[in-house]
Short mmCIF file of C-alpha atoms in Angstrom, two decimals:
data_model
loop_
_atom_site.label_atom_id
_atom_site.label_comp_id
_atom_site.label_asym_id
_atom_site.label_seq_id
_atom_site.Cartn_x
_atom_site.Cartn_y
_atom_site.Cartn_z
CA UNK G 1 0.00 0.00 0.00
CA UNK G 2 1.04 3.40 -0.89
CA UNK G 3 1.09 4.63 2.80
CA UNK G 4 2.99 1.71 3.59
CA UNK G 5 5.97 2.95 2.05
CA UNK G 6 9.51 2.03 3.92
CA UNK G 7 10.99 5.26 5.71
CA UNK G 8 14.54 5.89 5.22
CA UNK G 9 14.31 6.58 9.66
CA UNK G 10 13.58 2.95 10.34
CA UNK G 11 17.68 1.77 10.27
CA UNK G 12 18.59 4.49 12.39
CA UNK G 13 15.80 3.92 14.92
CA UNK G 14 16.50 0.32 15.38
CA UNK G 15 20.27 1.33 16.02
CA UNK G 16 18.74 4.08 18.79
CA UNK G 17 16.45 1.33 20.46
CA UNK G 18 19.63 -0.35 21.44
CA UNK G 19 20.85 2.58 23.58
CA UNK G 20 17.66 3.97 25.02
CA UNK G 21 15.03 2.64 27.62
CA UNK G 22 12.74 5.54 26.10
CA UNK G 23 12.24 6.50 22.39
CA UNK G 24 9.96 9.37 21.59
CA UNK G 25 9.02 9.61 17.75
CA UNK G 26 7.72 13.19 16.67
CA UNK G 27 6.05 14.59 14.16
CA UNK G 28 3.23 16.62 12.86
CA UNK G 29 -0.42 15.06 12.49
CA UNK G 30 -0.52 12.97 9.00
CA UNK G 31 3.13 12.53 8.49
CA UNK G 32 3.14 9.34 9.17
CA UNK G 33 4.37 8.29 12.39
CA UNK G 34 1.59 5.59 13.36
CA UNK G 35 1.82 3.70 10.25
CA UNK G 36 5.84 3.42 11.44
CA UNK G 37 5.44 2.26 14.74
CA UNK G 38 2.52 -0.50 14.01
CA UNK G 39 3.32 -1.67 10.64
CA UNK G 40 7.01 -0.86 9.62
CA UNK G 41 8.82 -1.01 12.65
CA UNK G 42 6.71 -3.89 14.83
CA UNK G 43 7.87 -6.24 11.47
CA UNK G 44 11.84 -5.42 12.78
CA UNK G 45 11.44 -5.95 15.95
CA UNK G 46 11.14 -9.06 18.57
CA UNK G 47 7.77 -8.00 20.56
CA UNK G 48 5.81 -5.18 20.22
CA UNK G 49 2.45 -3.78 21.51
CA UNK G 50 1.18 -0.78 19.84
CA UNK G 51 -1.22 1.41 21.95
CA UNK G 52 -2.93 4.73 20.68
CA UNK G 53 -4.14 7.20 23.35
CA UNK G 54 -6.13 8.18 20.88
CA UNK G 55 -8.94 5.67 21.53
CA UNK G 56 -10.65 7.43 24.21
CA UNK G 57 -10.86 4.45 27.27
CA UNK G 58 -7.08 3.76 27.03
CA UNK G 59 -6.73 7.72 27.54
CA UNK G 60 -8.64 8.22 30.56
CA UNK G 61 -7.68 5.06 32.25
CA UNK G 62 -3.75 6.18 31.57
CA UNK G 63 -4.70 9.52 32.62
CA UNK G 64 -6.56 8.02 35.87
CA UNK G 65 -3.51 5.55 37.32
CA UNK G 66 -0.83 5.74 35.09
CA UNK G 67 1.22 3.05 37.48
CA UNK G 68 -1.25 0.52 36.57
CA UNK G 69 -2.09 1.14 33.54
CA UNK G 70 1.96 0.22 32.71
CA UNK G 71 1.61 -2.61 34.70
CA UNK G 72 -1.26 -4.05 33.24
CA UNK G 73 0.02 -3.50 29.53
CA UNK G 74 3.21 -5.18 30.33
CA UNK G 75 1.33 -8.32 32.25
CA UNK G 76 -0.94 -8.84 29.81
CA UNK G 77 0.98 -8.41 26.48
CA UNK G 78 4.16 -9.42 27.67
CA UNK G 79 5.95 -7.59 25.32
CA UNK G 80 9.58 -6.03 25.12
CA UNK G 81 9.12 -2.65 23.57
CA UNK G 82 5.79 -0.79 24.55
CA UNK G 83 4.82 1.80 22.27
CA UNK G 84 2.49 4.12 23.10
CA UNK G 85 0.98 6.55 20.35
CA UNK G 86 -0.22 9.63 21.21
CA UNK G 87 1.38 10.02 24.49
CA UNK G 88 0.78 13.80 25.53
CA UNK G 89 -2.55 13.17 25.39
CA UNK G 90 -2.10 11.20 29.06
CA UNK G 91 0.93 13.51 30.95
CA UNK G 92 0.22 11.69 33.77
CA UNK G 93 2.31 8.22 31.84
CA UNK G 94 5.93 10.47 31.54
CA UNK G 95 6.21 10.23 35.70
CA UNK G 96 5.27 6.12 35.95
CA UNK G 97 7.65 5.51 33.12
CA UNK G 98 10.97 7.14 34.39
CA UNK G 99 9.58 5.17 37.81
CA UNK G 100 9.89 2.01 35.73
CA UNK G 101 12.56 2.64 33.78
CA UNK G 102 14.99 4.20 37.08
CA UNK G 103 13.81 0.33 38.63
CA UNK G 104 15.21 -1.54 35.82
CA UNK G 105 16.84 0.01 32.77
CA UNK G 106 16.69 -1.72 29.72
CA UNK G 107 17.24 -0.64 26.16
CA UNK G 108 14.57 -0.14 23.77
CA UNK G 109 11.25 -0.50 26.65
CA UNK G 110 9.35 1.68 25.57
CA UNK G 111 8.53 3.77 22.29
CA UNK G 112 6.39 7.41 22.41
CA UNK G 113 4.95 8.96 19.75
CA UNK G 114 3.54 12.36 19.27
CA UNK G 115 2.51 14.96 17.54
CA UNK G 116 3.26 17.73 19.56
CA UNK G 117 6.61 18.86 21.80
CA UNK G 118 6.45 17.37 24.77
CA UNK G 119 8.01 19.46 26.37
CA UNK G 120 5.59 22.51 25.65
CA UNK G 121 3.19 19.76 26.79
CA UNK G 122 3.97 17.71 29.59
CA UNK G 123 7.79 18.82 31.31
CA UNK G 124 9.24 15.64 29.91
CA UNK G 125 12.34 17.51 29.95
CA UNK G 126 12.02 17.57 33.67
CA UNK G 127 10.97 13.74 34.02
CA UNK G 128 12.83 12.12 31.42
CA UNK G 129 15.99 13.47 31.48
CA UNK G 130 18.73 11.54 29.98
CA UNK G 131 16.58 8.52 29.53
CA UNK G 132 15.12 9.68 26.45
CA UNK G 133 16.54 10.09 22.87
CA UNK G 134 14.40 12.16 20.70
CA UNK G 135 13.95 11.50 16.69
CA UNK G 136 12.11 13.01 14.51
CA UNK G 137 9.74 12.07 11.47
CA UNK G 138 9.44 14.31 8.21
CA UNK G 139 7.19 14.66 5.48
CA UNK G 140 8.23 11.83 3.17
CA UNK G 141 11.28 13.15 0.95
CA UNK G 142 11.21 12.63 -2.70
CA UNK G 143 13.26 9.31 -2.67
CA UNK G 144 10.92 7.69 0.14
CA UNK G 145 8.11 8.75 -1.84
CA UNK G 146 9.58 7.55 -5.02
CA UNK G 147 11.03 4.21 -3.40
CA UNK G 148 14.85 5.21 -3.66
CA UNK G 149 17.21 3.64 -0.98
CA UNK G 150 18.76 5.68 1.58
CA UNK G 151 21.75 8.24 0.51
CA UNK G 152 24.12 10.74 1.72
CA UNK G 153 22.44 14.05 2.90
CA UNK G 154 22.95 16.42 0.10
CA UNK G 155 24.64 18.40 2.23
CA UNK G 156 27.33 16.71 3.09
CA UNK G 157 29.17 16.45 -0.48
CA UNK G 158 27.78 17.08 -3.64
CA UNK G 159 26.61 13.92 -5.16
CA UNK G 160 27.88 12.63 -8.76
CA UNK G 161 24.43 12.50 -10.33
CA UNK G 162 20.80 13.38 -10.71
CA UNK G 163 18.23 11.85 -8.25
CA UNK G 164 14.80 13.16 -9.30
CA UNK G 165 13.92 14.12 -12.75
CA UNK G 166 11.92 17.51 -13.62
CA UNK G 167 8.87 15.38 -13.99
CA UNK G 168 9.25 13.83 -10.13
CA UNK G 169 10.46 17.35 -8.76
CA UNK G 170 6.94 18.98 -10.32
CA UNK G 171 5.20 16.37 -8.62
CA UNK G 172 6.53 16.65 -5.42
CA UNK G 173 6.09 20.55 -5.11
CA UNK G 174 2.55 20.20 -5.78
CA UNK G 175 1.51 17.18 -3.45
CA UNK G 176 4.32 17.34 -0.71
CA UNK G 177 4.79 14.21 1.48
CA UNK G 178 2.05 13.55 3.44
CA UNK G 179 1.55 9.59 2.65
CA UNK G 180 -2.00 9.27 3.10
CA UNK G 181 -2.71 12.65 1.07
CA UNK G 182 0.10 12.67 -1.99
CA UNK G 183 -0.64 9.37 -3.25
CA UNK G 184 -4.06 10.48 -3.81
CA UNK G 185 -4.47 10.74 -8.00
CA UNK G 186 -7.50 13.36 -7.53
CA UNK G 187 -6.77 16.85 -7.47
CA UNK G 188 -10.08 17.36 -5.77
CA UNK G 189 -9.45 14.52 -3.57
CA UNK G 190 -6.40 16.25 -2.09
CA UNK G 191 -7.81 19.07 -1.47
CA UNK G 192 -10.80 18.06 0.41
CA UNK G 193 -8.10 15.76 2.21
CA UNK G 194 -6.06 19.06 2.86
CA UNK G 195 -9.02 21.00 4.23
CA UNK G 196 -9.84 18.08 6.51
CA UNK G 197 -5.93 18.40 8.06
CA UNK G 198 -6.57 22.41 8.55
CA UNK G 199 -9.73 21.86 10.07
CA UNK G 200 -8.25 19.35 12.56
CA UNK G 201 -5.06 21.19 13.51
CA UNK G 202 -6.45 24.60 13.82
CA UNK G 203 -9.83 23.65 15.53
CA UNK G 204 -8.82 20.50 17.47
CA UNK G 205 -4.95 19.76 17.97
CA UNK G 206 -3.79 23.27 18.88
CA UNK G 207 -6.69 23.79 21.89
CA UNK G 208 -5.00 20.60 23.17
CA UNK G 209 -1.73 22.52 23.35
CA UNK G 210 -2.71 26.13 23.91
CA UNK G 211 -6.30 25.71 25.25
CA UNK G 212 -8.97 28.29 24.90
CA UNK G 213 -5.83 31.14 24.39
CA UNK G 214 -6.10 29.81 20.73
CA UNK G 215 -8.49 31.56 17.92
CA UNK G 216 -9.20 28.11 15.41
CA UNK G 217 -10.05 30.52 12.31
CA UNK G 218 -7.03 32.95 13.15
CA UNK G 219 -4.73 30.40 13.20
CA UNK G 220 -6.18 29.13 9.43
CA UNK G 221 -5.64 32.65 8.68
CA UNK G 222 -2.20 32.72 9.60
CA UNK G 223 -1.02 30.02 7.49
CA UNK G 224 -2.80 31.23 4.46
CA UNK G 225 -0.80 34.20 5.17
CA UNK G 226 2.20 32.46 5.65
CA UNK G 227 2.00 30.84 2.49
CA UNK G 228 1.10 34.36 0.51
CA UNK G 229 3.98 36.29 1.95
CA UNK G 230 7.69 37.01 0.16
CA UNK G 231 9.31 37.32 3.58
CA UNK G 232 6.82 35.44 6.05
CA UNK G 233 8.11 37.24 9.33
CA UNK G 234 6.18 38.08 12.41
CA UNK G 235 5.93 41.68 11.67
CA UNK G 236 4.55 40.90 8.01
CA UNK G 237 1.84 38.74 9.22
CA UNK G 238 0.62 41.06 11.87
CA UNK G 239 0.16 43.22 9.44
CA UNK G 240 -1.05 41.75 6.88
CA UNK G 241 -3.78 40.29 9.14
CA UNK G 242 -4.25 43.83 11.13
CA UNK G 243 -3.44 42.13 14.29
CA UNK G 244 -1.59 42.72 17.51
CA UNK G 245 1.92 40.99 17.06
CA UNK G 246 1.71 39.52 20.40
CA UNK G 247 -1.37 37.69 19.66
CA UNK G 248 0.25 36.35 16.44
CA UNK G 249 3.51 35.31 17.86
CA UNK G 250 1.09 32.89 20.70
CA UNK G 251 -0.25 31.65 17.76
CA UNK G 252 2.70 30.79 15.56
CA UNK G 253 4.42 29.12 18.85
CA UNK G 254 1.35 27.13 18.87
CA UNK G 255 1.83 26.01 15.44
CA UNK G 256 5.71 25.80 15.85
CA UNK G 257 4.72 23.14 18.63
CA UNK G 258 2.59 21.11 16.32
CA UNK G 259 5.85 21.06 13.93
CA UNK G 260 3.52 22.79 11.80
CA UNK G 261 5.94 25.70 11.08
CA UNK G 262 9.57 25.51 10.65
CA UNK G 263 11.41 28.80 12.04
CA UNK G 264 14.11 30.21 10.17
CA UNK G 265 16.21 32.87 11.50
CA UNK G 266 18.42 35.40 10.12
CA UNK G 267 22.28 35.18 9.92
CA UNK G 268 24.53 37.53 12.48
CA UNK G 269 26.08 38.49 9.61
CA UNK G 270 23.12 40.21 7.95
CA UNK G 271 19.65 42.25 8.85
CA UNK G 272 16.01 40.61 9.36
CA UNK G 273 14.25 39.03 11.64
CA UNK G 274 12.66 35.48 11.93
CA UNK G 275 10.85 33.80 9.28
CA UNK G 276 8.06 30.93 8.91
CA UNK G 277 7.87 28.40 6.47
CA UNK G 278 5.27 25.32 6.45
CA UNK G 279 5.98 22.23 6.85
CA UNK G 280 4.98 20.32 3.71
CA UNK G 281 5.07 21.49 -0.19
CA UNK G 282 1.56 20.17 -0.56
CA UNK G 283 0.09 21.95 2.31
CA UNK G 284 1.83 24.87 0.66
CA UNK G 285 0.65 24.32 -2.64
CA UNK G 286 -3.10 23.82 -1.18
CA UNK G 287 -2.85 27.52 0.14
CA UNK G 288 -1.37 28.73 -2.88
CA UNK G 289 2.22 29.29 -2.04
CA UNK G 290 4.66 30.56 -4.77
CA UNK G 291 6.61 28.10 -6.60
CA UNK G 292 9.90 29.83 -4.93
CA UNK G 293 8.58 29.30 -1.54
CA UNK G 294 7.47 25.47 -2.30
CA UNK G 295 10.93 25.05 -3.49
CA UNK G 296 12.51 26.49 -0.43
CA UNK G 297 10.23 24.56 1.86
CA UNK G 298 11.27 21.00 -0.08
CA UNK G 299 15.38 22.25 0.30
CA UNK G 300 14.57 22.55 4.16
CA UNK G 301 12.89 19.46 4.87
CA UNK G 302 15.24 17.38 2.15
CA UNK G 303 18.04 18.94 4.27
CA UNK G 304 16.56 18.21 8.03
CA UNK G 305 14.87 14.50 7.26
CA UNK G 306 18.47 13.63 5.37
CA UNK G 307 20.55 14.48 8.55
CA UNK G 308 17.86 13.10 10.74
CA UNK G 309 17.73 9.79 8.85
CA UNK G 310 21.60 9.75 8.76
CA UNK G 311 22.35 10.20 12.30
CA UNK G 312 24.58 12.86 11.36
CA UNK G 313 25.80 16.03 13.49
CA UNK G 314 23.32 18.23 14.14
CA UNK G 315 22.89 21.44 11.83
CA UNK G 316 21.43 25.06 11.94
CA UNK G 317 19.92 26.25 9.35
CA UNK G 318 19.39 30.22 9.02
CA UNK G 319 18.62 32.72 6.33
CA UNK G 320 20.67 35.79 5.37
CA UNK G 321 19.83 39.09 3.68
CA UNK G 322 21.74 42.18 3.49
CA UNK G 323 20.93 45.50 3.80
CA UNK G 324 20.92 45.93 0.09
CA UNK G 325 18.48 42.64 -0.06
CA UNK G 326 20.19 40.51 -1.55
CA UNK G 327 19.55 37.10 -0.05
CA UNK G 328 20.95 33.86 0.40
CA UNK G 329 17.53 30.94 0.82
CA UNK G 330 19.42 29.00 3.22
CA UNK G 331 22.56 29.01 5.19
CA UNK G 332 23.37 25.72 6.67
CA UNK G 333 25.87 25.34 9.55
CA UNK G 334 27.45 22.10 10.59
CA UNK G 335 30.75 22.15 13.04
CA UNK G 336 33.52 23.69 10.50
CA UNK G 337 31.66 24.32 7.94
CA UNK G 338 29.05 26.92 6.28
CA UNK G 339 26.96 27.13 3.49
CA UNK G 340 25.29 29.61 1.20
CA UNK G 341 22.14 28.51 -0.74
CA UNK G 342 20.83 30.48 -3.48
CA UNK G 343 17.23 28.59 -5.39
CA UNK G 344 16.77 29.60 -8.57
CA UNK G 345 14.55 28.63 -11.34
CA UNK G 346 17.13 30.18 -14.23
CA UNK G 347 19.33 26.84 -15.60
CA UNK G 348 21.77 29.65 -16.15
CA UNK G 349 22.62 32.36 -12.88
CA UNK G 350 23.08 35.45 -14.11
CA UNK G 351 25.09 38.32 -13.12
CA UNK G 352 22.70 39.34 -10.02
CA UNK G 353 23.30 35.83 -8.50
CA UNK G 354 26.83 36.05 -8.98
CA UNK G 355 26.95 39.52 -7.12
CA UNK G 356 24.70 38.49 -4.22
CA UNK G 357 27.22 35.11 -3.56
CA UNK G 358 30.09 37.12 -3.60
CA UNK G 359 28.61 39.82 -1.27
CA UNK G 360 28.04 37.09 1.06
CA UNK G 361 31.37 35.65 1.12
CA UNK G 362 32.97 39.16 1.73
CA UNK G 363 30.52 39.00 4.89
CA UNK G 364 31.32 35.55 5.96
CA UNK G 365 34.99 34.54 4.76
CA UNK G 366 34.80 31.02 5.58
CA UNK G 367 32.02 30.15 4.30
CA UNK G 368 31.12 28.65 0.27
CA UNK G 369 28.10 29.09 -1.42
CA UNK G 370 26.04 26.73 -3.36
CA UNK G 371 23.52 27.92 -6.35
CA UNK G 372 20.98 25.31 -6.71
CA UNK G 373 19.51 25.36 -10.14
CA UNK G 374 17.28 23.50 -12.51
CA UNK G 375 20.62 22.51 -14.78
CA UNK G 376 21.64 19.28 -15.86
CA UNK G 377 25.15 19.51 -14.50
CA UNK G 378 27.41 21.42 -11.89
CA UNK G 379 29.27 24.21 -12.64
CA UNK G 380 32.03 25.64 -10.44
CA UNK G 381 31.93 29.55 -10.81
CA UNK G 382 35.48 30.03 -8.78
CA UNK G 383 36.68 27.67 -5.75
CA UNK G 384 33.46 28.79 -3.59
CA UNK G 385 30.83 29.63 -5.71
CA UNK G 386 29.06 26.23 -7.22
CA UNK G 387 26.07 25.69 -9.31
CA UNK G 388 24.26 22.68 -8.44
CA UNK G 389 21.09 20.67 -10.23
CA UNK G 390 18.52 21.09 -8.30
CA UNK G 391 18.06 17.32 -8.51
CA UNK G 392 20.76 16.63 -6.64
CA UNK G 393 18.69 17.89 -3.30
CA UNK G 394 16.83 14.45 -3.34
#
């Protein structure tokens, strides 16, 4: 089945099972994170139970005595790995499982799942404190989607040949990676699938996290906004929108904490302030984002679920913009190393580019700059300054 589809996480969560008593798995709503735990990863491992806190009696009987609730799982499955789906919806379960798990640590116990930050949530900082490791699960990147095994993060080196075609890049951009909603053939179909996810996570998920401090329609508002704007920052939406900035900043932390939003900030080296992105090129699409923005949303979450998947250092990714406005899309920092990312639709950069890369490397010496372009091969400008397909991002 289409939503079935392997996940290029499931190597690297088997490896992380082996070295911690608690997993958590997050993600935002849709992305597929249930379908993992109960059909893809139960197949690798010895003995599972899968439990969703979404069925209401497990919920309040968690949420009622946590303690025995664990207990009684564990007697009656008798299972290894417990994974429990949902979790933040019982906060009461974080505090009985660091009790069991201080009692008798073993690796790979028990498995969380959610769609929100727990720690906005629940404290689990607080009560699972170095007992937890933390992964997270993306909207499906073009190779899961398309079937490809597992590479290199694009990041790391620039790889020898295309991995999507124009054709598979088009299609991507205007369905995203959200498995039970891409596969769909209908146009219309998506799009009634889409409005169903807004009406969820505006009206339902974030009064779960925020509670009656959260405004359903404004937040709907807000990411139709997001979606319309050049330079989605705080200021610009507020105004946009004709609200106070305050109220709009609860609400985008709201959505940050869904994973709804990624949050890009600006480079020291430049001027700007923070800006918001969506999570998913089809979600985008649905709202009628800009083919630029799509394309910058797909670069972020190619980059993030790559290094995720990989189990690679950690990275930061910012923006940068001078005072002039030139721009670089991205700027990626890993540990001794930094770079620039231009997307453009031209096959051929022209002069304007070229200026804008070099005005950046004046402002940050050590760093290169990458030009990611629908060409068929790469093109080094000087020893920093590369063009790169634009199918080399998958």
């Amino acid at each position: 089945m289409a939503h079935q589809r392997i996940r290029h996480l499931l190597p690297f969560t088997l490896k992380r099972l082996k070295l911690w008593p608690v997993l958590g798995i997050l993600g935002p709503r849709q992305v597929g994170k249930s379908t993992f735990l109960r059909d893809l990863l139960s197949k690798e491992l010895e003995s599972t139970e899968y439990l969703t806190l979404d069925l209401k009696e497990l919920q309040d009987r968690a949420n009622r005595a946590p303690d025995s609730f664990l207990e009684e799982m564990r007697d009656r499955r008798k299972s290894r790995t417990l994974v429990l789906d949902e979790v933040q919806k019982a906060p009461p379960l974080f505090d009985a499982i660091k009790a069991d798990v201080d009692e008798k640590r073993i690796p790979g116990k028990y498995i969380l799942s959610g769609s929100t930050e727990f720690s906005r949530k629940t404290g689990i900082r607080e009560s699972l404190t170095g007992r937890i490791g933390i992964l997270r699960l993306f909207p499906m990147t073009m190779r899961e989607a398309a079937q490809k095994p597992f590479v290199s993060p694009w990041t790391g080196k620039l790889l020898g040949g295309p991995a999507s075609s124009e054709a598979e890049r088009a299609q991507y951009l205007e369905r995203g990676g959200l498995p039970g909603i891409c596969f769909l053939r209908s146009g219309q179909e998506r799009a009634a699938s889409f409005e169903t996810w807004l009406e969820t996570a505006c009206y339902r998920d974030l009064q779960q996290v925020r509670g009656g401090r959260i405004d359903g329609s404004l937040a709907r508002d807000i990411l139709s906004t997001i979606a319309s704007l050049e330079t989605p920052t705080l200021a610009e939406i507020a105004d946009r929108l004709r609200k106070d900035a305050r109220r709009i900043r609860t609400h985008v932390e709201a959505l940050q904490a869904l994973f709804i939003l990624h949050r890009i900030d600006p480079h020291p080296a430049g001027v700007g302030k923070e800006e918001y992105l969506l999570f998913d090129t089809g979600l985008a699409n649905h709202l009628q984002a800009s083919l630029p923005q799509r394309v910058r949303i797909w670069a972020i979450n190619e980059c993030l679920a790559q290094h995720e998947y990989s189990g690679a250092v950690s990275l930061r990714l910012r923006y940068y913009r001078s005072a002039k406005r030139s721009r670089m899309d991205l700027v990626i920092e890993q540990p001794g190393r930094v770079v620039g990312c231009i997307l453009t639709e031209d096959a051929s950069p022209g002069p304007y580019i070229i200026r804008a890369a070099t005005a950046f490397l004046r402002r940050v010496p050590n760093a290169e700059v990458w030009i990611i372009a629908p060409c068929r091969e790469r093109q080094r400008i000087d020893k920093r300054i590369t063009v790169v397909p634009m199918s080399h991002l998958a």
